[in-house]
Amino acid sequence: MKLKNSVFLIASIIGIPTIAQAGSVDFFAQKGQSYPAIVVKYAKTSERNFRTLAPNNLFDQNGKLLVPEKLFKAKTQTRSLNTDDDPNGLQRYYHIRISTDKQSDSVYINNLLKSLAKQPEVELVYPASDPVPLSNGVSQKLAASTRSAASPTTEKTPDFTSQQGYLNAPTYLTTPSYTLGGINWQNVRYKVGARGENITVISAETDRWNINHSDLPTSYRNFGTETKIDYHDTSSVGIMGAKDNGFGVTGIANQARFGHLFARHYDTSLPSIIEAGDALQAGDVVQIGMQVGATGITNCSKTCYVPIEYQPAWYDAIKTLTDKGIIVIQAAGNGNVNLDSPDFKKKFDVSNRDSGAIIAGAVCATDGKKASFSSYGKRVTSASWGCWDVVSTTTNNVAVDLYNGGDNDQYTKSFAGTSSANPIIAGAAASLSGYAKARRLTLTPREVRTILASTGTSLKGSDGRTSDSAVIGTQPDLVRAFASVDQKLRGVGINPAIKRR
């Protein structure tokens, strides 16, 4: 029997335990947005009863059968020291695909959400949207019509490292008109471990970097579906891992091993990030160069881009990695959204929930203020350059405004957004982790986050007052961050939680 105007579970399901409270809608679908699926997280039950929760037993208000599928395909080995076999509930996630003609029908989707949330065996539901590239919300400085303006040259590629101002000391200014220097990597780069030795870095973006670029590493492994080459990840990996070879640019963690994770679709990206976590070790780094749109946020209705952990399945997946000791850096997003807003219901309040990840914002080196597009809030603990002045590699003739030596030898001086800030912070984290590991010390993700934030350079809020620095945290200062590790090893310092491992 099919009931009209509601979603229901067939009453003949046997053995479902009584749960006192029904679930909740984490957030609703927004008009004008597209949602490929609804994600359901079932309440915690015994394994025997849990297997009965997701047969083909759901119908929409029109009597159409809805088929729930497991989101994380199988149990994984990535878990914390918690004795619970699935501490973050990954195996309780299912998704219900929405037909193409209904993916933008917010009324239809929200009715499904409300009905599903009433079921006692459901913990939470929400409409899933795919991750959004960080190229959204911040345009490249060169318009499309000028991207191919630079002609290839046969000259030897120059060394542009001196133009990578984000690598300098915080007081070393690229030009007299700037008020902020960089992360102080140049003054630690020759310390053992500072270039990411014995660290693996995974770059999770829409498409992968150009592994044939003369200045970039190859990928030791690709997680998820292999896709096309894109300028964005090429620029991100240039910041983190460009070779130290005397030409082009120099990556912060240029001795690290690099891999790529395809992060465009929620239903393939989530299992892939767990697969990557299974292949990584404590102290390794994952850079998530993606964002998602939030809904129901006051004074924001269209491009409300926020960190990807806004969606519960991503939060639980990221926490699964950080529980294992993997350092995750995710962009604050290019939505200029206040993550401290009551509309988020403390999603970004670490006293309420804490994925353990670093959330990175963007600052303008010209005036030292929060970049106008960067989302912000107390949860954003680190920030770096993002205002169209970041020098890095590029490809496919996108923003080739620094040097064009051919398809595999292109450079930009205008990479921007939380797009550029995120890999700078990820590179700093890999450098700090590598330095600590060289001293037989494995820093936890929260320790890395705390050290980078507490030893960093104070930043100004959007109104120019230093007292508002909390909105985007601090910019890492690796000289001071390394010193905090040294102090701890001597039995003193500012981070008493750090222990030898």
PDB file of N, CA and C in Angstrom, residues 445-485:
ATOM      1  N   PRO A 445      46.336  16.655  14.681  1.00  0.00           N
ATOM      2  CA  PRO A 445      45.743  17.758  13.910  1.00  0.00           C
ATOM      3  C   PRO A 445      45.384  18.967  14.769  1.00  0.00           C
ATOM      4  N   ARG A 446      44.852  18.733  15.951  1.00  0.00           N
ATOM      5  CA  ARG A 446      44.490  19.856  16.812  1.00  0.00           C
ATOM      6  C   ARG A 446      45.729  20.579  17.335  1.00  0.00           C
ATOM      7  N   GLU A 447      46.802  19.852  17.565  1.00  0.00           N
ATOM      8  CA  GLU A 447      48.047  20.491  17.987  1.00  0.00           C
ATOM      9  C   GLU A 447      48.611  21.371  16.876  1.00  0.00           C
ATOM     10  N   VAL A 448      48.569  20.868  15.645  1.00  0.00           N
ATOM     11  CA  VAL A 448      49.028  21.676  14.517  1.00  0.00           C
ATOM     12  C   VAL A 448      48.170  22.939  14.400  1.00  0.00           C
ATOM     13  N   ARG A 449      46.869  22.762  14.520  1.00  0.00           N
ATOM     14  CA  ARG A 449      45.959  23.909  14.444  1.00  0.00           C
ATOM     15  C   ARG A 449      46.267  24.933  15.524  1.00  0.00           C
ATOM     16  N   THR A 450      46.471  24.464  16.747  1.00  0.00           N
ATOM     17  CA  THR A 450      46.742  25.358  17.870  1.00  0.00           C
ATOM     18  C   THR A 450      48.074  26.072  17.708  1.00  0.00           C
ATOM     19  N   ILE A 451      49.099  25.339  17.317  1.00  0.00           N
ATOM     20  CA  ILE A 451      50.419  25.950  17.160  1.00  0.00           C
ATOM     21  C   ILE A 451      50.404  27.021  16.078  1.00  0.00           C
ATOM     22  N   LEU A 452      49.837  26.696  14.904  1.00  0.00           N
ATOM     23  CA  LEU A 452      49.805  27.667  13.825  1.00  0.00           C
ATOM     24  C   LEU A 452      49.017  28.913  14.211  1.00  0.00           C
ATOM     25  N   ALA A 453      47.918  28.719  14.931  1.00  0.00           N
ATOM     26  CA  ALA A 453      47.092  29.861  15.318  1.00  0.00           C
ATOM     27  C   ALA A 453      47.746  30.695  16.411  1.00  0.00           C
ATOM     28  N   SER A 454      48.320  30.033  17.414  1.00  0.00           N
ATOM     29  CA  SER A 454      48.844  30.759  18.577  1.00  0.00           C
ATOM     30  C   SER A 454      50.179  31.431  18.310  1.00  0.00           C
ATOM     31  N   THR A 455      50.934  30.939  17.332  1.00  0.00           N
ATOM     32  CA  THR A 455      52.239  31.541  17.033  1.00  0.00           C
ATOM     33  C   THR A 455      52.199  32.422  15.788  1.00  0.00           C
ATOM     34  N   GLY A 456      51.025  32.555  15.177  1.00  0.00           N
ATOM     35  CA  GLY A 456      50.912  33.275  13.926  1.00  0.00           C
ATOM     36  C   GLY A 456      50.896  34.787  14.071  1.00  0.00           C
ATOM     37  N   THR A 457      50.905  35.458  12.941  1.00  0.00           N
ATOM     38  CA  THR A 457      50.885  36.918  12.877  1.00  0.00           C
ATOM     39  C   THR A 457      49.453  37.419  12.971  1.00  0.00           C
ATOM     40  N   SER A 458      49.202  38.351  13.874  1.00  0.00           N
ATOM     41  CA  SER A 458      47.859  38.899  14.040  1.00  0.00           C
ATOM     42  C   SER A 458      47.396  39.580  12.770  1.00  0.00           C
ATOM     43  N   LEU A 459      46.118  39.424  12.460  1.00  0.00           N
ATOM     44  CA  LEU A 459      45.532  40.005  11.260  1.00  0.00           C
ATOM     45  C   LEU A 459      44.410  40.961  11.635  1.00  0.00           C
ATOM     46  N   LYS A 460      44.038  41.795  10.706  1.00  0.00           N
ATOM     47  CA  LYS A 460      42.993  42.780  10.945  1.00  0.00           C
ATOM     48  C   LYS A 460      41.650  42.283  10.434  1.00  0.00           C
ATOM     49  N   GLY A 461      40.604  42.706  11.114  1.00  0.00           N
ATOM     50  CA  GLY A 461      39.266  42.402  10.637  1.00  0.00           C
ATOM     51  C   GLY A 461      38.939  43.242   9.418  1.00  0.00           C
ATOM     52  N   SER A 462      37.753  43.035   8.858  1.00  0.00           N
ATOM     53  CA  SER A 462      37.381  43.753   7.650  1.00  0.00           C
ATOM     54  C   SER A 462      37.277  45.248   7.866  1.00  0.00           C
ATOM     55  N   ASP A 463      37.093  45.690   9.128  1.00  0.00           N
ATOM     56  CA  ASP A 463      37.020  47.120   9.403  1.00  0.00           C
ATOM     57  C   ASP A 463      38.390  47.709   9.722  1.00  0.00           C
ATOM     58  N   GLY A 464      39.434  46.863   9.653  1.00  0.00           N
ATOM     59  CA  GLY A 464      40.783  47.362   9.847  1.00  0.00           C
ATOM     60  C   GLY A 464      41.290  47.335  11.268  1.00  0.00           C
ATOM     61  N   ARG A 465      40.480  46.865  12.211  1.00  0.00           N
ATOM     62  CA  ARG A 465      40.904  46.848  13.610  1.00  0.00           C
ATOM     63  C   ARG A 465      41.517  45.500  13.958  1.00  0.00           C
ATOM     64  N   THR A 466      42.697  45.529  14.552  1.00  0.00           N
ATOM     65  CA  THR A 466      43.382  44.303  14.940  1.00  0.00           C
ATOM     66  C   THR A 466      42.564  43.507  15.941  1.00  0.00           C
ATOM     67  N   SER A 467      41.752  44.181  16.737  1.00  0.00           N
ATOM     68  CA  SER A 467      40.945  43.490  17.745  1.00  0.00           C
ATOM     69  C   SER A 467      39.965  42.514  17.117  1.00  0.00           C
ATOM     70  N   ASP A 468      39.720  42.662  15.805  1.00  0.00           N
ATOM     71  CA  ASP A 468      38.818  41.758  15.115  1.00  0.00           C
ATOM     72  C   ASP A 468      39.548  40.603  14.437  1.00  0.00           C
ATOM     73  N   SER A 469      40.808  40.393  14.831  1.00  0.00           N
ATOM     74  CA  SER A 469      41.613  39.372  14.158  1.00  0.00           C
ATOM     75  C   SER A 469      40.998  37.982  14.258  1.00  0.00           C
ATOM     76  N   ALA A 470      40.159  37.751  15.265  1.00  0.00           N
ATOM     77  CA  ALA A 470      39.577  36.424  15.448  1.00  0.00           C
ATOM     78  C   ALA A 470      38.718  36.004  14.261  1.00  0.00           C
ATOM     79  N   VAL A 471      38.253  36.953  13.463  1.00  0.00           N
ATOM     80  CA  VAL A 471      37.356  36.576  12.378  1.00  0.00           C
ATOM     81  C   VAL A 471      38.053  35.737  11.314  1.00  0.00           C
ATOM     82  N   ILE A 472      39.364  35.876  11.170  1.00  0.00           N
ATOM     83  CA  ILE A 472      40.093  35.024  10.234  1.00  0.00           C
ATOM     84  C   ILE A 472      41.374  34.470  10.860  1.00  0.00           C
ATOM     85  N   GLY A 473      41.470  34.478  12.157  1.00  0.00           N
ATOM     86  CA  GLY A 473      42.602  33.878  12.835  1.00  0.00           C
ATOM     87  C   GLY A 473      43.890  34.650  12.621  1.00  0.00           C
ATOM     88  N   THR A 474      44.981  33.932  12.489  1.00  0.00           N
ATOM     89  CA  THR A 474      46.298  34.534  12.281  1.00  0.00           C
ATOM     90  C   THR A 474      46.936  33.917  11.042  1.00  0.00           C
ATOM     91  N   GLN A 475      47.974  34.580  10.529  1.00  0.00           N
ATOM     92  CA  GLN A 475      48.745  33.979   9.441  1.00  0.00           C
ATOM     93  C   GLN A 475      49.915  33.213  10.044  1.00  0.00           C
ATOM     94  N   PRO A 476      50.130  31.951   9.637  1.00  0.00           N
ATOM     95  CA  PRO A 476      51.226  31.172  10.219  1.00  0.00           C
ATOM     96  C   PRO A 476      52.571  31.878  10.129  1.00  0.00           C
ATOM     97  N   ASP A 477      53.346  31.716  11.180  1.00  0.00           N
ATOM     98  CA  ASP A 477      54.737  32.171  11.220  1.00  0.00           C
ATOM     99  C   ASP A 477      55.557  30.942  11.583  1.00  0.00           C
ATOM    100  N   LEU A 478      56.159  30.310  10.584  1.00  0.00           N
ATOM    101  CA  LEU A 478      56.803  29.024  10.817  1.00  0.00           C
ATOM    102  C   LEU A 478      58.036  29.126  11.698  1.00  0.00           C
ATOM    103  N   VAL A 479      58.686  30.263  11.743  1.00  0.00           N
ATOM    104  CA  VAL A 479      59.816  30.420  12.667  1.00  0.00           C
ATOM    105  C   VAL A 479      59.323  30.250  14.098  1.00  0.00           C
ATOM    106  N   ARG A 480      58.252  30.928  14.430  1.00  0.00           N
ATOM    107  CA  ARG A 480      57.701  30.838  15.786  1.00  0.00           C
ATOM    108  C   ARG A 480      57.057  29.470  16.026  1.00  0.00           C
ATOM    109  N   ALA A 481      56.422  28.912  14.998  1.00  0.00           N
ATOM    110  CA  ALA A 481      55.795  27.594  15.144  1.00  0.00           C
ATOM    111  C   ALA A 481      56.849  26.525  15.412  1.00  0.00           C
ATOM    112  N   PHE A 482      57.962  26.566  14.667  1.00  0.00           N
ATOM    113  CA  PHE A 482      59.043  25.615  14.899  1.00  0.00           C
ATOM    114  C   PHE A 482      59.628  25.802  16.295  1.00  0.00           C
ATOM    115  N   ALA A 483      59.741  27.053  16.732  1.00  0.00           N
ATOM    116  CA  ALA A 483      60.295  27.331  18.061  1.00  0.00           C
ATOM    117  C   ALA A 483      59.417  26.730  19.148  1.00  0.00           C
ATOM    118  N   SER A 484      58.111  26.710  18.928  1.00  0.00           N
ATOM    119  CA  SER A 484      57.219  26.130  19.941  1.00  0.00           C
ATOM    120  C   SER A 484      57.430  24.628  20.061  1.00  0.00           C
ATOM    121  N   VAL A 485      57.750  23.971  18.941  1.00  0.00           N
ATOM    122  CA  VAL A 485      58.072  22.540  18.986  1.00  0.00           C
ATOM    123  C   VAL A 485      59.393  22.331  19.728  1.00  0.00           C
TER     124      VAL A 485
END
